[in-house]
mmCIF file of C-alpha atoms in Angstrom:
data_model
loop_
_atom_site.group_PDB
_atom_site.id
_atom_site.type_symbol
_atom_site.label_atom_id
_atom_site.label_comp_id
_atom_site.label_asym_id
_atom_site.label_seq_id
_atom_site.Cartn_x
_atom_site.Cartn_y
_atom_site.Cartn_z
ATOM 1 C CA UNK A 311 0.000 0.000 0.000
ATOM 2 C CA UNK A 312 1.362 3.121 -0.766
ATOM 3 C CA UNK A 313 2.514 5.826 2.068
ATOM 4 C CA UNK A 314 3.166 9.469 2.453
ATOM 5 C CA UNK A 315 5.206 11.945 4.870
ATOM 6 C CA UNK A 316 3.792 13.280 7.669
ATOM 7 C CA UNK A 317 4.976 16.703 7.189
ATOM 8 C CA UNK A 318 8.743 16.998 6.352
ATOM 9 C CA UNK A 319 10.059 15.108 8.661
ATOM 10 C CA UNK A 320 11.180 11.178 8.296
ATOM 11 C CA UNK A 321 8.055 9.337 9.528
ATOM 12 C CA UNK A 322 5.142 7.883 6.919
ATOM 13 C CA UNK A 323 1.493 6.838 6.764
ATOM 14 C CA UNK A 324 0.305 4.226 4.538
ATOM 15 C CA UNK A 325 -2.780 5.871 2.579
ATOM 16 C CA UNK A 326 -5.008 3.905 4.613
ATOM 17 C CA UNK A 327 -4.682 3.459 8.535
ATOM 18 C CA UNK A 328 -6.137 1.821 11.071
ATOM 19 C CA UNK A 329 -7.883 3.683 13.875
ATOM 20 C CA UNK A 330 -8.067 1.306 17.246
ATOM 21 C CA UNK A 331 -10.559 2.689 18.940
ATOM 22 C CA UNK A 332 -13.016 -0.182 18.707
ATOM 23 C CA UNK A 333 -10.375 -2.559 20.143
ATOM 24 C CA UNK A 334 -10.498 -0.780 23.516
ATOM 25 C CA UNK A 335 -14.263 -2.181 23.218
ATOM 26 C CA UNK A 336 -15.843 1.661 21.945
ATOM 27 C CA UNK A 337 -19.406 0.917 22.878
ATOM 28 C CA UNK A 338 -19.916 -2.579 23.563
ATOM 29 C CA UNK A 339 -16.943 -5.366 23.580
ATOM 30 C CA UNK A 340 -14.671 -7.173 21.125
ATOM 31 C CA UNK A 341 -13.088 -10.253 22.502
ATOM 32 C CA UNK A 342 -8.879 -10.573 22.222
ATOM 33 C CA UNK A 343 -9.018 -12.838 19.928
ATOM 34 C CA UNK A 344 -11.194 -10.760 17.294
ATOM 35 C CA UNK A 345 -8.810 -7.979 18.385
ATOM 36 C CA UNK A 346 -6.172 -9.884 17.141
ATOM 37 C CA UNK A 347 -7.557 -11.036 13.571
ATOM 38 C CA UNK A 348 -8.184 -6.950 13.474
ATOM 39 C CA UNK A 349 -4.946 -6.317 13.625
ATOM 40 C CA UNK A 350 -3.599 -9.220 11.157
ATOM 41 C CA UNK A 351 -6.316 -8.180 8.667
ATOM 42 C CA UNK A 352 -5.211 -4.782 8.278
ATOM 43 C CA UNK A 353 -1.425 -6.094 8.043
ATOM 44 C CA UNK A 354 -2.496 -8.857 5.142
ATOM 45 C CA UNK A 355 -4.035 -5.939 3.229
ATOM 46 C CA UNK A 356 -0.772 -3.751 3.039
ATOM 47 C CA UNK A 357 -1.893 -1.460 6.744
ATOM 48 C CA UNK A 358 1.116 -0.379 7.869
ATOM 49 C CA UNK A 359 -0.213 2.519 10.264
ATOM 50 C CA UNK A 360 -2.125 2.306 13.745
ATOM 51 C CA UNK A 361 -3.729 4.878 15.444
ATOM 52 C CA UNK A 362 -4.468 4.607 19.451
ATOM 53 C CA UNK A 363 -4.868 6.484 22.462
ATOM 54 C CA UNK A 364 -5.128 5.787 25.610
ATOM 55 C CA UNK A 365 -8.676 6.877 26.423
ATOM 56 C CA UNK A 366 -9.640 4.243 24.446
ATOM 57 C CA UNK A 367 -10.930 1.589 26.924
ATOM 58 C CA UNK A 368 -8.828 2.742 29.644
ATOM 59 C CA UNK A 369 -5.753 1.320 27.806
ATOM 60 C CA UNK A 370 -7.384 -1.461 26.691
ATOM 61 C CA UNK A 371 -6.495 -0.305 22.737
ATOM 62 C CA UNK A 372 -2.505 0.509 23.553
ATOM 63 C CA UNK A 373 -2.119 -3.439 24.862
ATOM 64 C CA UNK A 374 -4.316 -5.143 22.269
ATOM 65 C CA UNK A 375 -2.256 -2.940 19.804
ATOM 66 C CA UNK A 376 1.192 -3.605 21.400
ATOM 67 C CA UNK A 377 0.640 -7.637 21.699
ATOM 68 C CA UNK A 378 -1.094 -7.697 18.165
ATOM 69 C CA UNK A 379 2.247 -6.402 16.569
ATOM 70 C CA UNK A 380 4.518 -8.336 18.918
ATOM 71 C CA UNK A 381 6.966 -9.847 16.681
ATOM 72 C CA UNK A 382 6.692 -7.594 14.023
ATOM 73 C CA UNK A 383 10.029 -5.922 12.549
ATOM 74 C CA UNK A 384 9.730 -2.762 14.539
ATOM 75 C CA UNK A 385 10.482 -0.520 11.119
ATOM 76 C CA UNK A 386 7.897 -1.744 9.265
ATOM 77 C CA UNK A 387 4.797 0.182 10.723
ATOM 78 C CA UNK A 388 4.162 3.418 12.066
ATOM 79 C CA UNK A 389 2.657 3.480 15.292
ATOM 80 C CA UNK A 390 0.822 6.903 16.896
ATOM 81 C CA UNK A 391 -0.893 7.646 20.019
ATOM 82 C CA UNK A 392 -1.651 10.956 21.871
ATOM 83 C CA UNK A 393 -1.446 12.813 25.660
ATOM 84 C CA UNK A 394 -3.335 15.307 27.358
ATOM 85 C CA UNK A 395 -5.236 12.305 30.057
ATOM 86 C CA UNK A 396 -3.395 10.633 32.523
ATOM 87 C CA UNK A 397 -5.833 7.236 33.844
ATOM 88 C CA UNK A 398 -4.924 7.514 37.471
ATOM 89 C CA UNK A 399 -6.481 4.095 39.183
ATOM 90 C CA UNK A 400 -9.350 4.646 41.081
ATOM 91 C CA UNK A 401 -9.210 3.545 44.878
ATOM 92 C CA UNK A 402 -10.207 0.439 45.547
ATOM 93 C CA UNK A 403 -10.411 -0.663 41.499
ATOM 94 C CA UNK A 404 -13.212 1.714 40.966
ATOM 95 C CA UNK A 405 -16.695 -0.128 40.086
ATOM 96 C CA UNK A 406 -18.914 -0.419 37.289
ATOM 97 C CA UNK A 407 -18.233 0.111 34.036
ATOM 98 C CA UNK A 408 -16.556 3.085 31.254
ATOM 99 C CA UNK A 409 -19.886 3.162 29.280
ATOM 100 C CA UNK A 410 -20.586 6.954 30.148
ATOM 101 C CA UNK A 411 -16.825 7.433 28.329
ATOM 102 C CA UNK A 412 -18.150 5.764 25.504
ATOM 103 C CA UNK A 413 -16.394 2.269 26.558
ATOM 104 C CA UNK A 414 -17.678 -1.363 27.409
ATOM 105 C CA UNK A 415 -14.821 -2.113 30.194
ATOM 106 C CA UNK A 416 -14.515 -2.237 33.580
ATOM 107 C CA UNK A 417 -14.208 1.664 34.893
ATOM 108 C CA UNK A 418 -10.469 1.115 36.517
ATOM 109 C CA UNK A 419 -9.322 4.343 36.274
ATOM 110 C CA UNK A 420 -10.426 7.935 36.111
ATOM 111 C CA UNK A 421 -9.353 10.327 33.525
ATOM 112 C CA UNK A 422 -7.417 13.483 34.382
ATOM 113 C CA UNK A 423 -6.957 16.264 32.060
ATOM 114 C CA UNK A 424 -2.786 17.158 31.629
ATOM 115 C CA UNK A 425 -1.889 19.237 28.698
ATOM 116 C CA UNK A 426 1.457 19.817 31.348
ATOM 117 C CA UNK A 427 5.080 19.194 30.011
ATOM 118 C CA UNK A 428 5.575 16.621 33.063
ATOM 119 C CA UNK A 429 1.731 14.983 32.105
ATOM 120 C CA UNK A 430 2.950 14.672 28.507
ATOM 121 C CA UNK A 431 6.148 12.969 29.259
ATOM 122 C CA UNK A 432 4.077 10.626 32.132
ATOM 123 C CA UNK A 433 1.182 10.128 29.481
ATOM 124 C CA UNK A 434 3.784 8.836 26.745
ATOM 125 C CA UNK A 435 5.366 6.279 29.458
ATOM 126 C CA UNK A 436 2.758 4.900 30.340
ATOM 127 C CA UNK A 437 1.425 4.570 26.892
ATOM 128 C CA UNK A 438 5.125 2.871 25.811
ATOM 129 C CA UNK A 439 4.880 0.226 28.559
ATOM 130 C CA UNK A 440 1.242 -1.085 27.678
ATOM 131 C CA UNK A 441 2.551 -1.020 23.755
ATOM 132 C CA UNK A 442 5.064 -2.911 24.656
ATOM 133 C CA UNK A 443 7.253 -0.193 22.554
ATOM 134 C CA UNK A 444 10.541 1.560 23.118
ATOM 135 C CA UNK A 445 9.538 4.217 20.786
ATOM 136 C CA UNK A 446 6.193 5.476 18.787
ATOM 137 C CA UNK A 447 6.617 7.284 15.825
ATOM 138 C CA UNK A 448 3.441 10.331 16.060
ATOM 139 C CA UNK A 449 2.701 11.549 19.199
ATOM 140 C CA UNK A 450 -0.911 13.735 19.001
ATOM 141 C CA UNK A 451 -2.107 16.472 21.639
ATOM 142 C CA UNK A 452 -5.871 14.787 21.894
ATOM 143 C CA UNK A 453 -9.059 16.723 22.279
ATOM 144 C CA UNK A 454 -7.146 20.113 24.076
ATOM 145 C CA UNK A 455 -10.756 21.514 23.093
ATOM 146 C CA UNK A 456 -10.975 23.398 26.575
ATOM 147 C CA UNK A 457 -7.162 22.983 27.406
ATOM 148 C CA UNK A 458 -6.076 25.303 24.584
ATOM 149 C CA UNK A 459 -3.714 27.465 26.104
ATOM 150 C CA UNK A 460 -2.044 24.292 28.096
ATOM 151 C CA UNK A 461 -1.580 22.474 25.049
ATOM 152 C CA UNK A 462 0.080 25.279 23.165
ATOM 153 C CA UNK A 463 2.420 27.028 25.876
ATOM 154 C CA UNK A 464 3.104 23.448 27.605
ATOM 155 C CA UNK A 465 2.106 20.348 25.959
ATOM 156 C CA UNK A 466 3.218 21.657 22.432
ATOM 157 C CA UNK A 467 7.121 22.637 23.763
ATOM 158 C CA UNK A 468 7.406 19.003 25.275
ATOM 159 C CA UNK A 469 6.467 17.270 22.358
ATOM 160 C CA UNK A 470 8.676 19.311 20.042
ATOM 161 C CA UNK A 471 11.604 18.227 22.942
ATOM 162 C CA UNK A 472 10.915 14.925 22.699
ATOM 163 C CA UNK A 473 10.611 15.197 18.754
ATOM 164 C CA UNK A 474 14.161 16.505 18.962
ATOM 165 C CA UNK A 475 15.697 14.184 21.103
ATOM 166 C CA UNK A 476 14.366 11.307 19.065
ATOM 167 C CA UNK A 477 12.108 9.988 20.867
ATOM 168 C CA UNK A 478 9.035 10.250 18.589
ATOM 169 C CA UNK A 479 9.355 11.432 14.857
ATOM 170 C CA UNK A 480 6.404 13.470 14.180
ATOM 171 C CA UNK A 481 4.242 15.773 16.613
ATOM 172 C CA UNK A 482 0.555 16.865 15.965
ATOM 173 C CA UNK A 483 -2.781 17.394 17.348
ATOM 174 C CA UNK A 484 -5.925 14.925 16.876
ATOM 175 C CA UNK A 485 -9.136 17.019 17.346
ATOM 176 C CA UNK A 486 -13.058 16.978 15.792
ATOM 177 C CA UNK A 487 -12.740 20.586 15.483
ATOM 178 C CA UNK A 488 -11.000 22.986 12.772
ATOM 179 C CA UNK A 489 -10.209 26.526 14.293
ATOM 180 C CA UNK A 490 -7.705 25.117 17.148
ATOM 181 C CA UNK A 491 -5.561 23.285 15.053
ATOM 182 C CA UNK A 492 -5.352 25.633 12.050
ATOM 183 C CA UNK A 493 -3.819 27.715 15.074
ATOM 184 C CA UNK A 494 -1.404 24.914 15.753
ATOM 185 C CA UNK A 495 -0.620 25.127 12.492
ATOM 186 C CA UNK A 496 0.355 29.097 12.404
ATOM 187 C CA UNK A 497 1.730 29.294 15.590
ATOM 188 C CA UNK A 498 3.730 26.096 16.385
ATOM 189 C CA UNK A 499 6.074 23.198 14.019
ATOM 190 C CA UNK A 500 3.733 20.845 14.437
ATOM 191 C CA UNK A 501 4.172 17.764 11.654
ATOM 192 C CA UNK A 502 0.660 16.535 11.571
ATOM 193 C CA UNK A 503 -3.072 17.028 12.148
ATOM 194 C CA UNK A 504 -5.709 14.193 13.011
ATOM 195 C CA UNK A 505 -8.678 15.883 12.092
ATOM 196 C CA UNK A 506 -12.001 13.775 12.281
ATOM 197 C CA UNK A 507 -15.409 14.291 11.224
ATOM 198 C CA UNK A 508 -15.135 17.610 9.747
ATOM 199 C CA UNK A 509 -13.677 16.962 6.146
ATOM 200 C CA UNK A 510 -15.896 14.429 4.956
ATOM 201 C CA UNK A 511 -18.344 13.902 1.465
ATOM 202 C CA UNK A 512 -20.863 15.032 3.895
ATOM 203 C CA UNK A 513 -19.387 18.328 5.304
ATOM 204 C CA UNK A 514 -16.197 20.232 4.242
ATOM 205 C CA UNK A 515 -15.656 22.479 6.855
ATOM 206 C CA UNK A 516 -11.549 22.102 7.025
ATOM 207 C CA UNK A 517 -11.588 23.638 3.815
ATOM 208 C CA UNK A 518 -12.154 27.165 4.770
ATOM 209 C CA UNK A 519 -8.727 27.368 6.849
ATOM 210 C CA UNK A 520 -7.092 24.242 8.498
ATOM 211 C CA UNK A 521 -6.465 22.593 5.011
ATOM 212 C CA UNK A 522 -5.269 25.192 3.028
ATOM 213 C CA UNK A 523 -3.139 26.176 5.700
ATOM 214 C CA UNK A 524 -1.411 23.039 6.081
ATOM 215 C CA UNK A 525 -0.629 22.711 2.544
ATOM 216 C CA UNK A 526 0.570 25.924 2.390
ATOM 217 C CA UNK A 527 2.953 25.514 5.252
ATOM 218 C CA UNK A 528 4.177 21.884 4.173
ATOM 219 C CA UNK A 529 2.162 20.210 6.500
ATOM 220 C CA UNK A 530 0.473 16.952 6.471
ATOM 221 C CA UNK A 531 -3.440 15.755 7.460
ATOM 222 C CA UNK A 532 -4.843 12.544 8.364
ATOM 223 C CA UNK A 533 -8.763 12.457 8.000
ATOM 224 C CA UNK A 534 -11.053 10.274 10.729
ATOM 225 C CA UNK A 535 -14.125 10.039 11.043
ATOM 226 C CA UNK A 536 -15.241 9.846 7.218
ATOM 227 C CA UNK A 537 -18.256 7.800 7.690
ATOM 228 C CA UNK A 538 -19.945 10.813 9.856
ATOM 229 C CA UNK A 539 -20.420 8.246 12.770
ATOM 230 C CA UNK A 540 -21.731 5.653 10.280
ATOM 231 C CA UNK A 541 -24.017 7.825 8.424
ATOM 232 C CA UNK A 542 -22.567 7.238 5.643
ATOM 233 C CA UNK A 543 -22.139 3.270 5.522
ATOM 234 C CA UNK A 544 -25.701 3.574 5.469
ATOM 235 C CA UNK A 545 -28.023 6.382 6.107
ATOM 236 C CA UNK A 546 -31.470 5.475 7.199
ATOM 237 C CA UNK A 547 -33.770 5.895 10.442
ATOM 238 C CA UNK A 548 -31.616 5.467 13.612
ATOM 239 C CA UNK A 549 -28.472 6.482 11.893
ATOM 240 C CA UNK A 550 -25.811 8.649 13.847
ATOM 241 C CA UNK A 551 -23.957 11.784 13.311
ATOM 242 C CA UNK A 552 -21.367 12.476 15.438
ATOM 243 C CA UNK A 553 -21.997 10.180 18.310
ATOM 244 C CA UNK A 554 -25.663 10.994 18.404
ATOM 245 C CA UNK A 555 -28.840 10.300 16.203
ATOM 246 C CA UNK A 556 -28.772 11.946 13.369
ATOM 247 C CA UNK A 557 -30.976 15.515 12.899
ATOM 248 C CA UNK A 558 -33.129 15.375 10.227
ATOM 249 C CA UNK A 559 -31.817 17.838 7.830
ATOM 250 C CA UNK A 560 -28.460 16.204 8.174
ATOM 251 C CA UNK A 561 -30.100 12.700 7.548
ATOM 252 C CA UNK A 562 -31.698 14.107 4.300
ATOM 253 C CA UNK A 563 -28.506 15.485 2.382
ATOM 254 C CA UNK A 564 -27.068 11.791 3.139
ATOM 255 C CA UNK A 565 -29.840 10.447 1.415
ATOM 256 C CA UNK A 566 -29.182 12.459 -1.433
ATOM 257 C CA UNK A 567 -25.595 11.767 -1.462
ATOM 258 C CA UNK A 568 -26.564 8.120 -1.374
ATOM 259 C CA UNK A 569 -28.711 8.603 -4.394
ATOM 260 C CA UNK A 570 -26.230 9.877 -6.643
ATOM 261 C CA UNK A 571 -23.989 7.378 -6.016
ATOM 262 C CA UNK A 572 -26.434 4.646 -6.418
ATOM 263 C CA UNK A 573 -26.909 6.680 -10.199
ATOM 264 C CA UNK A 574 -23.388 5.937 -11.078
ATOM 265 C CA UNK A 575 -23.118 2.221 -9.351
ATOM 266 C CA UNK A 576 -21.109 3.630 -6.276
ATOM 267 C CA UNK A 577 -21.406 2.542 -3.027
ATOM 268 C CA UNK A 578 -21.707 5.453 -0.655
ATOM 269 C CA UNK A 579 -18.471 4.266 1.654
ATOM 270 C CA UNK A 580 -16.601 3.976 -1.237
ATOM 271 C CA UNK A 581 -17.173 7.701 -2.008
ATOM 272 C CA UNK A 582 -16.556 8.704 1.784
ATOM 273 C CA UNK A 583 -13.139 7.028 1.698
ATOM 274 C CA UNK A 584 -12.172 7.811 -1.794
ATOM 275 C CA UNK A 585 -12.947 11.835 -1.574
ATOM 276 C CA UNK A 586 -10.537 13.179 1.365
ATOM 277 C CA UNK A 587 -7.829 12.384 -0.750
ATOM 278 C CA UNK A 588 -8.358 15.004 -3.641
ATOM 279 C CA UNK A 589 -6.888 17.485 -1.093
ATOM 280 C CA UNK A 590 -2.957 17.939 -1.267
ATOM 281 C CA UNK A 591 -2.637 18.344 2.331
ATOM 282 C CA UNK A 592 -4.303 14.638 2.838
ATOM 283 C CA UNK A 593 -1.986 12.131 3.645
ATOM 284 C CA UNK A 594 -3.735 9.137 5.009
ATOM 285 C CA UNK A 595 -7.743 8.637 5.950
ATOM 286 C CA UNK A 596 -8.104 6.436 8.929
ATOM 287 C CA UNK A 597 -10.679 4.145 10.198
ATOM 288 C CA UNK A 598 -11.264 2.110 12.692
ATOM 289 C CA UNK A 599 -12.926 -1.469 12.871
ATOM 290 C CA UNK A 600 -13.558 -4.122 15.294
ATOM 291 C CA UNK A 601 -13.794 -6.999 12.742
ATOM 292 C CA UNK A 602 -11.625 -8.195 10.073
ATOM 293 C CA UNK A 603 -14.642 -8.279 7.647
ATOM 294 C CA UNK A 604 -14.550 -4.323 7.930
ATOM 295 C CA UNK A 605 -10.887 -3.909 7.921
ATOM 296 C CA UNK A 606 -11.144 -5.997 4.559
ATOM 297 C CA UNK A 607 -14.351 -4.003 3.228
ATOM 298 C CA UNK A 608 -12.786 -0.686 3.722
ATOM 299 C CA UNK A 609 -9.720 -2.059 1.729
ATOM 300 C CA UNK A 610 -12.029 -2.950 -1.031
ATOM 301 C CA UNK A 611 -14.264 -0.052 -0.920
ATOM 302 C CA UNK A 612 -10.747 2.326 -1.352
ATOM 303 C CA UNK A 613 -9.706 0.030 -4.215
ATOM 304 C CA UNK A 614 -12.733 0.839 -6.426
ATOM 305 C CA UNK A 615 -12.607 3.238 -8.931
ATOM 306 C CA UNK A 616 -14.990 6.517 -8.223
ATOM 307 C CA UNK A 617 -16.105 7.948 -12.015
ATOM 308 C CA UNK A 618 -15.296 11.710 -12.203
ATOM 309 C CA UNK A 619 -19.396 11.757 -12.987
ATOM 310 C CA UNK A 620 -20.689 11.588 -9.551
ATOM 311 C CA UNK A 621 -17.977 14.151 -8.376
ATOM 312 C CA UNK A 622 -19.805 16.210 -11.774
ATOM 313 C CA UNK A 623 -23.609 15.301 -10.380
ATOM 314 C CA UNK A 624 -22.686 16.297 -6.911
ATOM 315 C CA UNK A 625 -21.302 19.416 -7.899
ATOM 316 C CA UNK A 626 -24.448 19.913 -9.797
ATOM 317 C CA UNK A 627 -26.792 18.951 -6.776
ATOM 318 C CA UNK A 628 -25.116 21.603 -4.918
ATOM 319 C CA UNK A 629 -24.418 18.167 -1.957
ATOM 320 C CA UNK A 630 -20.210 19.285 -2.421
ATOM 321 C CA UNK A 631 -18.555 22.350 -1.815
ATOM 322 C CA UNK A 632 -17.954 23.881 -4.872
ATOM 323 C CA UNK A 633 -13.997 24.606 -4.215
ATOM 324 C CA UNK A 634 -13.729 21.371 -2.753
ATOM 325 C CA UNK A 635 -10.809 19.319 -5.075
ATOM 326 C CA UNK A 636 -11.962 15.769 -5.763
ATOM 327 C CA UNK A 637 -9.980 12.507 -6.578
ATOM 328 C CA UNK A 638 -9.654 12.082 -10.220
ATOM 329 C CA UNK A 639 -9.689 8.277 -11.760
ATOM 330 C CA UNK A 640 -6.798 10.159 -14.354
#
């Protein structure tokens, strides 16, 4: 599969990646051994990059990652995770369970927002030892949302130590947002953005500023969250958008979008994977699964051919930003 720098420094993505959110069981449980097969899936089909964190599942991702890679030449994939919350162990084990966080495990640990130069440095520690690592290679501020000044006068200056001692090889931020890390971009030497959700065939909003700015300063974008939440595997009643059923209005353009590609014999998660990369600045899109089945359908989906006449029709629907660039099959 073919890869791409993350900025200018040394470190690569393969043009697909898999997000492992889903193996630190994101809303209801995968077993290890599923885990597993997740993992080897993505490596039979040329997935070289792996995106965690370890507010997935309390850690749960970082050591299903780590053992599923075990044994692996250590320069053959690209590993990233992110800081900004410590899991400090609750008293006693804690009780009940992480649902309210999104995850089906066993609430261990608390969260504790750190956006600190020492937190940073702790985060990425503990994050090595459940790998099972010595070294990751992207290292992502996540969610700093409400932590922006933190992140920026603190968190930011640690990373770009640690970036220059060697001890990670590209530096970013991973939000759902666009205006805080188009900042990031202007005011710091970051490598990378994780951007999720909000460059999609649905909405476009990263196009106003956070996009053009990174290709103008040489800098590189990986693009979650393309499926809108699933809305657009397959939009329909009960659908989500962005954790949360899906308003109507929102529902209805996906409909449309789904109709025009059913006009030119597309699927509609083909589409969704296929358009992020048009953009210059895109680098890699990355998704997550908890099965092999949808590690290997997003494979397939990318490996379809989109005809430039649905990017035409959409245009002409007025369902696509009309300075959006699109993915050519020239």
């Amino acid at each position: 599969m073919r890869t791409a720098p993350l900025g200018r420094g040394g470190v690569r993505a393969t043009r697909l990646a898999l997000g492992c959110a889903a193996l630190g069981n994101l809303y209801r449980p995968v077993d290890d051994e599923t885990a597993a097969a997740t993992v080897d899936a993505a490596w039979d089909a040329g997935i070289r990059t792996f995106d965690t964190a370890p507010h997935y599942g309390l850690g749960l991702s970082e050591r299903r990652l780590g053992a599923a890679l075990r044994g692996r030449p250590r320069d053959t994939y690209t590993v990233s995770t992110k800081v900004g919350r410590l899991l400090v162990p609750y008293d006693g084990g804690g009780a009940g369970d992480d649902l309210a966080h999104g995850f089906a495990v066993p609430a261990t640990h608390r969260r504790v927002w750190d956006f600190s130069g020492d937190g940073v440095r702790r985060s990425l520690e503990a994050s090595l030892e459940r790998l099972g690592l010595d070294r990751v290679d992207i290292v992502l501020l996540h969610d700093p949302d409400d932590h922006a000044e933190q992140a920026l006068r603190e968190g930011y200056p640690a990373l770009e130590r640690l970036r220059g001692e060697g001890v990670v090889g590209a530096i970013g931020v991973g939000m759902n947002q666009c205006a805080l890390p188009a900042r990031f971009l202007r005011e710091t030497d970051i490598d990378v953005v994780l951007l999720a959700g909000r460059y999609t065939l649905l909405e476009q909003e990263g196009l106003a500023e956070l996009l053009p700015e990174a290709a103008a300063r040489g800098r590189s974008v990986v693009i979650g969250g393309v499926f809108n939440s699933g809305l657009l595997t397959d939009p329909g009643p009960g659908a989500t958008y962005d954790y949360a059923p899906a308003p109507q209005a929102v529902l209805d353009r996906a409909l449309r979008l789904k109709a025009v590609a059913e006009r030119h014999g597309v699927a509609l998660r083909s589409a969704a994977l296929h358009f992020p990369f048009g953009h210059p600045a895109v680098a890699s899109v990355l998704t997550g699964a908890r099965s092999p089945e949808e590690v290997r359908d997003s494979v397939a989906q990318l490996r379809r051919p989109v005809p430039d006449a649905f990017w035409h029709e959409l245009r002409a629907e007025v369902l696509l930003d009309p300075h959006a660039p699109v993915p050519s099959v020239r």
